[in-house]
Amino acid sequence: MVAATARSSAATPSSARAPKHWRCSTRSSRSTRARSERSELPSGRVVSEEELIPLDPGFGERFAREKRPPCQLYLISPPVLGDDFADTLAAALDGGPVAAFQLRLKGGDADVLRWAAALQPVCAARDVAFIVNDRADLAKACGADGVHLGQGDGSVADARALLGREAQIGVTCHASRHLAMEAAEAGADYVAFGAFYDTTTKPSEHRPESSILTWWTTISQLPCVAIGGITAANAAPLVAAGADFIAVSNAVWGDPRGAGAAVAEFAAVLAS
Ligand SMILES: Cc1ncc(COP(=O)(O)OP(=O)(O)O)c(N)n1
Ligand SMILES: Cc1nc(C(=O)O)sc1CCOP(=O)(O)O
Ligand SMILES: [Mg+2]
């Protein structure tokens, strides 16, 4: 995905590719389907199996996990961008290794396209994948490397048809193993779990345990992203649990020392 080998460039904006071995999804689609069955409680409420059988926090210790590339940083833009944000982004990306940057703006199309034009070259010059949030059509319009889709942002199939096989398509999966398996089967390039910690950037009622990352990396080669309230001080358990990427917004853009210093601190955590 956004990644280990993100190779974004101005000339070939869609060239951020996942290593081939990260592309295939789950090892066994048969077990995937079995695990995602749904049951009906006596009350009539339909629940997924995962709600009935919580994950054993020690799950990962009983399985050998394949070695994966080290965890990388995935930056999420602030919700509102100041006039000098292109410079702020450049400072952030120069602070340490960053795999991807997501443009996450909730204003109009014109705002997204204007900022994409300003920020994409900053990312491309540094080999950082440029991902557009929510909208495959806008990702296509600006030649982004990919799109991040929430559960209400359209299907992976439609985004793939529009953006092509090289595009990086990520899917929000909250705290749900079921959603992650569905996303993988639909052809996503990464699954995102969150929010792991309190965050004011995007209120979330979902609070996964870090063990969901361990579970995912045990059953799937597809990269997983951890998001939500992540700081340099609280990232380590998520990295240890298996996150392939940590996605961060406020801890970088809100750092009083500046975004570059914040990225450098994350780099130190990821290197340790
Ligand atoms: C990497 C990553 N993970 C999760 C999200 C959240 O997406 P979504 O649930 O659609 O919410 P919004 O960000 O659109 O408000 C994300 N953007 N990126
Ligand atoms: C955009 C987003 N999605 C989340 C999810 O749980 O899916 S949490 C989140 C906010 C991430 O920003 P910060 O690093 O400032 O908490
Ligand atoms: Mg969304």
Short mmCIF file of N, CA, C and O and ligand atoms in Angstrom, two decimals, residues 102 104 106 133-135 148-153 172 202, ligand 3:
data_model
loop_
_atom_site.label_atom_id
_atom_site.label_comp_id
_atom_site.label_asym_id
_atom_site.label_seq_id
_atom_site.Cartn_x
_atom_site.Cartn_y
_atom_site.Cartn_z
N GLN A 102 -2.56 11.46 3.82
CA GLN A 102 -3.97 11.45 3.40
C GLN A 102 -4.55 12.85 3.50
O GLN A 102 -4.51 13.48 4.56
N ARG A 104 -7.53 14.80 4.08
CA ARG A 104 -8.83 14.52 4.71
C ARG A 104 -9.51 15.85 4.99
O ARG A 104 -9.36 16.44 6.06
N LYS A 106 -13.27 17.96 4.66
CA LYS A 106 -14.71 17.71 4.56
C LYS A 106 -15.46 18.85 3.88
O LYS A 106 -16.69 18.90 3.93
N ASN A 133 -9.09 11.13 0.96
CA ASN A 133 -10.10 10.52 1.82
C ASN A 133 -11.48 10.57 1.18
O ASN A 133 -11.80 11.50 0.42
N ASP A 134 -12.28 9.59 1.47
CA ASP A 134 -13.74 9.57 1.20
C ASP A 134 -14.15 9.36 -0.26
O ASP A 134 -15.18 8.72 -0.49
N ARG A 135 -13.45 9.94 -1.22
CA ARG A 135 -14.01 10.09 -2.56
C ARG A 135 -13.09 9.54 -3.64
O ARG A 135 -12.09 10.15 -4.02
N HIS A 148 -8.99 6.50 0.60
CA HIS A 148 -9.40 5.81 1.82
C HIS A 148 -10.91 5.87 1.92
O HIS A 148 -11.51 6.95 1.89
N LEU A 149 -11.53 4.70 2.07
CA LEU A 149 -12.99 4.59 2.11
C LEU A 149 -13.47 4.21 3.50
O LEU A 149 -13.04 3.18 4.05
N GLY A 150 -14.36 5.02 4.05
CA GLY A 150 -15.06 4.62 5.26
C GLY A 150 -16.21 3.69 4.88
O GLY A 150 -16.45 3.43 3.70
N GLN A 151 -16.92 3.22 5.90
CA GLN A 151 -17.98 2.26 5.62
C GLN A 151 -19.12 2.88 4.80
O GLN A 151 -19.87 2.16 4.15
N GLY A 152 -19.22 4.20 4.78
CA GLY A 152 -20.27 4.83 3.99
C GLY A 152 -19.73 5.57 2.77
O GLY A 152 -20.42 6.41 2.18
N ASP A 153 -18.52 5.27 2.38
CA ASP A 153 -17.87 6.04 1.31
C ASP A 153 -17.81 5.33 -0.03
O ASP A 153 -17.04 5.71 -0.91
N THR A 172 -11.87 1.63 6.26
CA THR A 172 -12.11 1.73 7.70
C THR A 172 -12.83 0.48 8.19
O THR A 172 -13.86 0.11 7.64
N LYS A 202 -11.69 13.03 15.37
CA LYS A 202 -12.90 12.41 14.82
C LYS A 202 -13.52 11.56 15.93
O LYS A 202 -12.98 10.50 16.27
MG MG B 3 -14.76 8.73 5.20
#
